[in-house]
mmCIF file of C-alpha atoms in Angstrom:
data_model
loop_
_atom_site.group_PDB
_atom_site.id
_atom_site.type_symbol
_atom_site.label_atom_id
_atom_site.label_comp_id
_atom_site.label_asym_id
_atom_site.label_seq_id
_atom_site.Cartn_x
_atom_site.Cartn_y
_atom_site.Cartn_z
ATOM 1 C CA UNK J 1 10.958 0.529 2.481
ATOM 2 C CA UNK J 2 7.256 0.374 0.751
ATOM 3 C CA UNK J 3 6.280 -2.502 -0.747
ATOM 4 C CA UNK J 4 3.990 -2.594 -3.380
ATOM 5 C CA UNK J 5 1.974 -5.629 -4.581
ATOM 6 C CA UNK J 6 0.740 -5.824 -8.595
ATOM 7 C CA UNK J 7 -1.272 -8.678 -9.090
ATOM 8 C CA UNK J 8 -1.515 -8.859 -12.609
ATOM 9 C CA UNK J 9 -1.975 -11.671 -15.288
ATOM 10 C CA UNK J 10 0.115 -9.850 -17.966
ATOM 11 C CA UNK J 11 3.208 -11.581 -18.781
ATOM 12 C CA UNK J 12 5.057 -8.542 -19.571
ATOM 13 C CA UNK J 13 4.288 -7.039 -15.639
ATOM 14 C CA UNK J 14 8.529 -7.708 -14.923
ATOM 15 C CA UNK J 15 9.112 -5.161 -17.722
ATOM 16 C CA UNK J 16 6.064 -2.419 -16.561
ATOM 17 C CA UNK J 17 7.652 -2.848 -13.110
ATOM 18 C CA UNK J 18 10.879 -1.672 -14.470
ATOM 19 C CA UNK J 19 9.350 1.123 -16.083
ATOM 20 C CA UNK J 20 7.447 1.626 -12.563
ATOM 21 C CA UNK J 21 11.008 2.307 -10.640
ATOM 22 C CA UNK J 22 12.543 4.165 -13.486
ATOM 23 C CA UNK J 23 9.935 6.760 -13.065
ATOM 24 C CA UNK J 24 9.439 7.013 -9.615
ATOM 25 C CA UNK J 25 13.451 7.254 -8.958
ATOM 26 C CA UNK J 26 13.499 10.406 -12.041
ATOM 27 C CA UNK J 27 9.794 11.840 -9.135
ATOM 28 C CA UNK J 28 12.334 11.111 -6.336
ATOM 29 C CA UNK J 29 15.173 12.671 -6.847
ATOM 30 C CA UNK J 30 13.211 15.660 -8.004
ATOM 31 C CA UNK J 31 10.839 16.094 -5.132
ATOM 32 C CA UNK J 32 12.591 14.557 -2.540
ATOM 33 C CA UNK J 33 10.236 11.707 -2.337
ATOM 34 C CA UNK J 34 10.614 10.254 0.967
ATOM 35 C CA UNK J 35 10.169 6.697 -0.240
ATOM 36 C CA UNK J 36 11.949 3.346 -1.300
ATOM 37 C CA UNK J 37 9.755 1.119 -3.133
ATOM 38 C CA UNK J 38 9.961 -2.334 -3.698
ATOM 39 C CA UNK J 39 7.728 -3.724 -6.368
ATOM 40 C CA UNK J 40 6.322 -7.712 -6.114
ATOM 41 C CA UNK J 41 4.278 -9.576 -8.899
ATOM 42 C CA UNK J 42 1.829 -12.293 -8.276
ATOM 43 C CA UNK J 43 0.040 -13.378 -11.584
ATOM 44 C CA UNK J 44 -2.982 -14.938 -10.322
ATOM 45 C CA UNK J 45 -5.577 -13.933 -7.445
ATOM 46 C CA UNK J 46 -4.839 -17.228 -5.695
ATOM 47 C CA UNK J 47 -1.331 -16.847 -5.093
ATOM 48 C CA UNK J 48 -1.795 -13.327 -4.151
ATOM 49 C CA UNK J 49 -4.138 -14.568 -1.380
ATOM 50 C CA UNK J 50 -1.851 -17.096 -0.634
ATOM 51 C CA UNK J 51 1.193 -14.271 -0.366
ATOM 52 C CA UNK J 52 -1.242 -12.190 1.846
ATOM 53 C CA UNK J 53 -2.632 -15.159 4.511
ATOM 54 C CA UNK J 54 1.259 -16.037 4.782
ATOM 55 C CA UNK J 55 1.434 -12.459 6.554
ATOM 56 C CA UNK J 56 5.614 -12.418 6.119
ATOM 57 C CA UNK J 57 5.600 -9.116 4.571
ATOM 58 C CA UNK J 58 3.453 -5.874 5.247
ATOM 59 C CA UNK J 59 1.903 -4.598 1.773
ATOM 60 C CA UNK J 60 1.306 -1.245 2.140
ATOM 61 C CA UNK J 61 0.004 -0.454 -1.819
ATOM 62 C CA UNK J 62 -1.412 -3.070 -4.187
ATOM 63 C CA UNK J 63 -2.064 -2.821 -7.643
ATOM 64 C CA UNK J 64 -4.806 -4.731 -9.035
ATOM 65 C CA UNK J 65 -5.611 -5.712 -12.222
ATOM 66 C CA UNK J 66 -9.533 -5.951 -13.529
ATOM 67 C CA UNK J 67 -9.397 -8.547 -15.762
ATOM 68 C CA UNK J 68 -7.318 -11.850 -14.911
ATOM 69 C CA UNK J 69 -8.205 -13.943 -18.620
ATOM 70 C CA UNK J 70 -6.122 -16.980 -17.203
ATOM 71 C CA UNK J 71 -8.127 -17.757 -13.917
ATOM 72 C CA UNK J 72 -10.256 -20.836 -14.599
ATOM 73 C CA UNK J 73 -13.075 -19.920 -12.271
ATOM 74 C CA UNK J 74 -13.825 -16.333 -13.778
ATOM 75 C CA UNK J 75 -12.292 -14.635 -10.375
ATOM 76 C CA UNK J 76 -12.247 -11.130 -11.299
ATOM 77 C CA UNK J 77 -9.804 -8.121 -9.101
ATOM 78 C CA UNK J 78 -13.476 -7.272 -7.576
ATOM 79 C CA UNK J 79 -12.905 -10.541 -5.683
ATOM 80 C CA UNK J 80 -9.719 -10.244 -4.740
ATOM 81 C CA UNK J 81 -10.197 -6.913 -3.316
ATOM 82 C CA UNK J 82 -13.142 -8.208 -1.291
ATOM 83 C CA UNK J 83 -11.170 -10.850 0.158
ATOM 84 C CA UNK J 84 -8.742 -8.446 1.412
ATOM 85 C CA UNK J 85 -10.686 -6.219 2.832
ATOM 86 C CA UNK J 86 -12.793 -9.187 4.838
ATOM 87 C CA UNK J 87 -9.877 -11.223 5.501
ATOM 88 C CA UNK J 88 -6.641 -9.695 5.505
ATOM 89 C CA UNK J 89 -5.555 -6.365 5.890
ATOM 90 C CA UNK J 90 -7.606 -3.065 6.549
ATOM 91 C CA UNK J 91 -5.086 -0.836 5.943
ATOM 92 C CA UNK J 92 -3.526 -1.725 2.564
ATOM 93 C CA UNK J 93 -4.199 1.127 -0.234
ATOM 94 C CA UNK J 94 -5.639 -0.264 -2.831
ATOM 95 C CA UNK J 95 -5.317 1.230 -6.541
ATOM 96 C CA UNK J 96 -7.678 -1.025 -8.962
ATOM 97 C CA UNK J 97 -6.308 -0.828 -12.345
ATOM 98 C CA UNK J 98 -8.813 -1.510 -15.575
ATOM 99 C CA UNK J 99 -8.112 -1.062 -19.169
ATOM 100 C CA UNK J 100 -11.253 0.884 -19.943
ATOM 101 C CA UNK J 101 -11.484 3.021 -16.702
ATOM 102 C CA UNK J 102 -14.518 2.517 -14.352
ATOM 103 C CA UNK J 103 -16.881 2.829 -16.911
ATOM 104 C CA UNK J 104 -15.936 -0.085 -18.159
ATOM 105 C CA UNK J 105 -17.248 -1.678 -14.497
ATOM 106 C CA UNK J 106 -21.252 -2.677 -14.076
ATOM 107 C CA UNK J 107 -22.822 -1.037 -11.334
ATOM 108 C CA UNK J 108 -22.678 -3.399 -8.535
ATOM 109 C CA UNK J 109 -18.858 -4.129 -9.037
ATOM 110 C CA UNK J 110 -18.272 -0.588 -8.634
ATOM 111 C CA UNK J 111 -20.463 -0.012 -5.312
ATOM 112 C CA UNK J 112 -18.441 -3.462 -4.219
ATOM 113 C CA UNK J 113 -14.831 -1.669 -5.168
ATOM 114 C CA UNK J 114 -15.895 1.455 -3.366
ATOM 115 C CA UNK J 115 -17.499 -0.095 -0.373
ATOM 116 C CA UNK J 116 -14.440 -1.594 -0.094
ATOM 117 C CA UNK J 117 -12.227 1.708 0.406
ATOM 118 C CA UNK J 118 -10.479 1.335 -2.819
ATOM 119 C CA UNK J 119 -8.440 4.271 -2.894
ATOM 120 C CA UNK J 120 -7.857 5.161 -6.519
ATOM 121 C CA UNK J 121 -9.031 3.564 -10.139
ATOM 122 C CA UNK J 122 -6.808 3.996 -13.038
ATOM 123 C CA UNK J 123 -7.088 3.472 -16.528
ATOM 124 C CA UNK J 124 -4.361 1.214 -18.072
ATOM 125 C CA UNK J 125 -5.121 4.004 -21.056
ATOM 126 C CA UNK J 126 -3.812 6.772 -19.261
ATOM 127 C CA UNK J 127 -7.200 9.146 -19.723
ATOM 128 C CA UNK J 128 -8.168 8.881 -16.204
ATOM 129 C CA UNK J 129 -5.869 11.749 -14.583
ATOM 130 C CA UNK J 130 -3.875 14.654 -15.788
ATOM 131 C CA UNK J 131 -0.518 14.513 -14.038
ATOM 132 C CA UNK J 132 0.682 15.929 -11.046
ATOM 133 C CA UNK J 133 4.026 16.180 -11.464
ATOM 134 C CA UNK J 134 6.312 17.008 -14.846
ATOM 135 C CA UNK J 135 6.416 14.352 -16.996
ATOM 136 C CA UNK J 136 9.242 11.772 -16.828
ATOM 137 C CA UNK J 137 8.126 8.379 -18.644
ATOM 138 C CA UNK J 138 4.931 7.015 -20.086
ATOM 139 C CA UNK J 139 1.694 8.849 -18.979
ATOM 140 C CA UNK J 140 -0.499 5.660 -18.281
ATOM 141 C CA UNK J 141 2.553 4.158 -16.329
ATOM 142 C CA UNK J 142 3.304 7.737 -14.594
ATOM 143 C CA UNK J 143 -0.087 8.340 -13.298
ATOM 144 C CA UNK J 144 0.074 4.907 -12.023
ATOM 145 C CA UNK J 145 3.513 5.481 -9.906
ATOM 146 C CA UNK J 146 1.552 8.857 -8.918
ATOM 147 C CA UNK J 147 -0.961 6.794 -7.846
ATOM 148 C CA UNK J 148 1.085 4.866 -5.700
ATOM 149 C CA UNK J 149 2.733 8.040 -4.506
ATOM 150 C CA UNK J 150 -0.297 9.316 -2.819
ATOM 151 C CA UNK J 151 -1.540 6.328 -1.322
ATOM 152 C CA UNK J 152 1.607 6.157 0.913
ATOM 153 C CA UNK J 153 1.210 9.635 1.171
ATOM 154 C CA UNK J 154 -2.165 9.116 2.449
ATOM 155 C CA UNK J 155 -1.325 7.206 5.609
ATOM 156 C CA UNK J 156 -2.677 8.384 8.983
ATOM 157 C CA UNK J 157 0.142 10.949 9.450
ATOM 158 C CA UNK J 158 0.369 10.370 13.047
ATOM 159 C CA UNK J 159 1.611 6.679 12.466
ATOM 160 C CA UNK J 160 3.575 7.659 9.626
ATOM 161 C CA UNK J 161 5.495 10.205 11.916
ATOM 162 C CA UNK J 162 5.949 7.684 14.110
ATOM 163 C CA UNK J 163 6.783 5.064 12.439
ATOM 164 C CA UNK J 164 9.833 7.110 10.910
ATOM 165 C CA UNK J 165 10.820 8.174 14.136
ATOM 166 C CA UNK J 166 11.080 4.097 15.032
ATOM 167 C CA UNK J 167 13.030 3.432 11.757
ATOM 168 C CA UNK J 168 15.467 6.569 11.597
ATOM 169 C CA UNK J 169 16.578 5.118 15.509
ATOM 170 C CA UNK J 170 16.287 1.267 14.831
ATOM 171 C CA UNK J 171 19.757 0.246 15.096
ATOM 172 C CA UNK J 172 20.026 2.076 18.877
ATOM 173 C CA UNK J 173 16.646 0.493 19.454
ATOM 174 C CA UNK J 174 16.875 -3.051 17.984
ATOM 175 C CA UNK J 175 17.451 -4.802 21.314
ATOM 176 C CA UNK J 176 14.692 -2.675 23.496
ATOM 177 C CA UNK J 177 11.448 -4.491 23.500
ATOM 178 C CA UNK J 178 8.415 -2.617 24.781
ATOM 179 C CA UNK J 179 5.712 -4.084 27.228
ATOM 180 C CA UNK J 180 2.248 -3.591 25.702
ATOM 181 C CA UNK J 181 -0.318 -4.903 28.120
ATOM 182 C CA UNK J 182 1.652 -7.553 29.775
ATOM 183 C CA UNK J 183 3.822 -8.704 26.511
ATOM 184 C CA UNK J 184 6.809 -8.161 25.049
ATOM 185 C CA UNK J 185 7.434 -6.900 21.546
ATOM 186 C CA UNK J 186 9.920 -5.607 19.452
ATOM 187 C CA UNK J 187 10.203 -2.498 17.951
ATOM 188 C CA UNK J 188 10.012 -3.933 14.528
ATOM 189 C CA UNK J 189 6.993 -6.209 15.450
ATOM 190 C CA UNK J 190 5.487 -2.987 16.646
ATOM 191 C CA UNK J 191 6.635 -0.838 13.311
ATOM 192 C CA UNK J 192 4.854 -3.622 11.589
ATOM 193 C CA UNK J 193 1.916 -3.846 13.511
ATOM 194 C CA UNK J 194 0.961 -0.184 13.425
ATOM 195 C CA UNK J 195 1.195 -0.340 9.202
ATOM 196 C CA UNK J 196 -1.512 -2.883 9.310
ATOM 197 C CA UNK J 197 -3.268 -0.960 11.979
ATOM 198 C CA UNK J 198 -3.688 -3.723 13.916
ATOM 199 C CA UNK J 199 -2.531 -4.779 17.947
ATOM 200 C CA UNK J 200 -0.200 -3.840 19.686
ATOM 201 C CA UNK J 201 0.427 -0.957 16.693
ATOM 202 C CA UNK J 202 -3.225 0.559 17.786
ATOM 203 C CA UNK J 203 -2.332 0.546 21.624
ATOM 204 C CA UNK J 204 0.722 2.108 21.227
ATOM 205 C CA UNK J 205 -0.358 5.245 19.119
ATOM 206 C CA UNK J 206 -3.210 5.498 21.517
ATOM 207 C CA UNK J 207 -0.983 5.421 24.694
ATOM 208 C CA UNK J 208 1.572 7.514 22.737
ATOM 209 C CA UNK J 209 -1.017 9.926 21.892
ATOM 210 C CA UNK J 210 -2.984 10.293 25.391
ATOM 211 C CA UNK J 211 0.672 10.911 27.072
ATOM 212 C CA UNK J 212 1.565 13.237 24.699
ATOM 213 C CA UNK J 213 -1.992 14.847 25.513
ATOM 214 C CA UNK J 214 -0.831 15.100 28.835
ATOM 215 C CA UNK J 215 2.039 16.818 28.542
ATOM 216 C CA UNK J 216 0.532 19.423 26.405
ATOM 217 C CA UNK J 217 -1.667 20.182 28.818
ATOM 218 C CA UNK J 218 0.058 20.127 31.784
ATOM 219 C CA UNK J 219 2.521 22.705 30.026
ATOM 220 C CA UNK J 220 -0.370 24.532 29.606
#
């Protein structure tokens, strides 16, 4: 399961959503898309902050919207994305979705957004990107799913292979809990840590790694 974050003002984001998971199950089921998506909505930058610093759930995309006409103090997504990146979570892709693509940004709000390793920008238009795969819904809300697509697809693939391996055998590992200097974890506390490349996730790929290393050579 990938969850995916939209924080997004518009009140008609439960409907886009929909449109969201109708496309991406058509991509899917035509090129095998390895994926299950689950799609949250936070309106406001506040509660998304709020929904991050809880740390219950591990985002792994978030869609952010430019312009949020409601908030009070004249927070724009620029913020938000700075907070996350300073604050929260390192490894969360991060598509930044505008209505006028990133021309529509002044200068220093774009050297901010890509500073902050914002992996794609999107025009709600659709005139940023010509599609990847064959058409199956709206262009504008297509390229976004795409979007979405190759973030998760852009994962370090090491951790990605491993943390399939840890999910496909999860039920015949639930109960095993792994000592990672001196303490105890479980496999999903572990699955979880390594998405936000964080500890113990970035101990065990390292001590994974180096023993695989090992064995290589030694076969050698």
């Amino acid at each position: 399961m990938r969850k995916v974050l939209i924080v997004d003002d518009n009140k008609d984001t439960p409907d886009t959503i929909e449109e969201y998971l109708a496309i991406y199950k058509e991509l899917q089921e035509r090129e095998q898309l390895p994926y299950t998506l689950e799609f949250i909505w936070e309106e406001t930058i506040e509660s998304a902050l709020e929904r991050f610093d809880k740390k219950i759930e591990v985002i792994d995309v978030a869609l952010i919207d430019y312009d949020f006409s409601y908030d009070t103090k004249g927070k724009k997504g620029v913020y938000l994305v700075k907070k996350i990146r300073d604050h929260i979570n390192q490894r969360c892709k991060i598509v930044f979705n505008t209505m006028h693509g990133i021309s529509f940004l002044n200068k220093s709000e774009l050297v901010d957004l890509i500073n902050n390793d914002v992996f794609r920008f999107i025009s709600k238009s659709g005139e940023t990107f010509d599609l990847k795969y064959q058409e199956v819904g709206d262009k504008a809300d297509q390229l976004i799913v795409e979007a979405i697509i190759e973030a998760l697809d852009s994962y370090d693939p090491v951790s990605n292979a491993l943390e399939r391996y840890l999910v496909n055998y999860f039920d015949v590992m639930r109960d095993v809990k792994i000592d990672i200097n001196g303490k105890e974890y479980s496999i999903q506390e572990i699955i979880d840590a390594i998405r936000l490349c964080k500890e113990p996730g970035n101990t065990f790929v390292a001590n994974l790694l180096e023993m695989t290393v090992m064995d290589f050579l030694e076969i050698k």
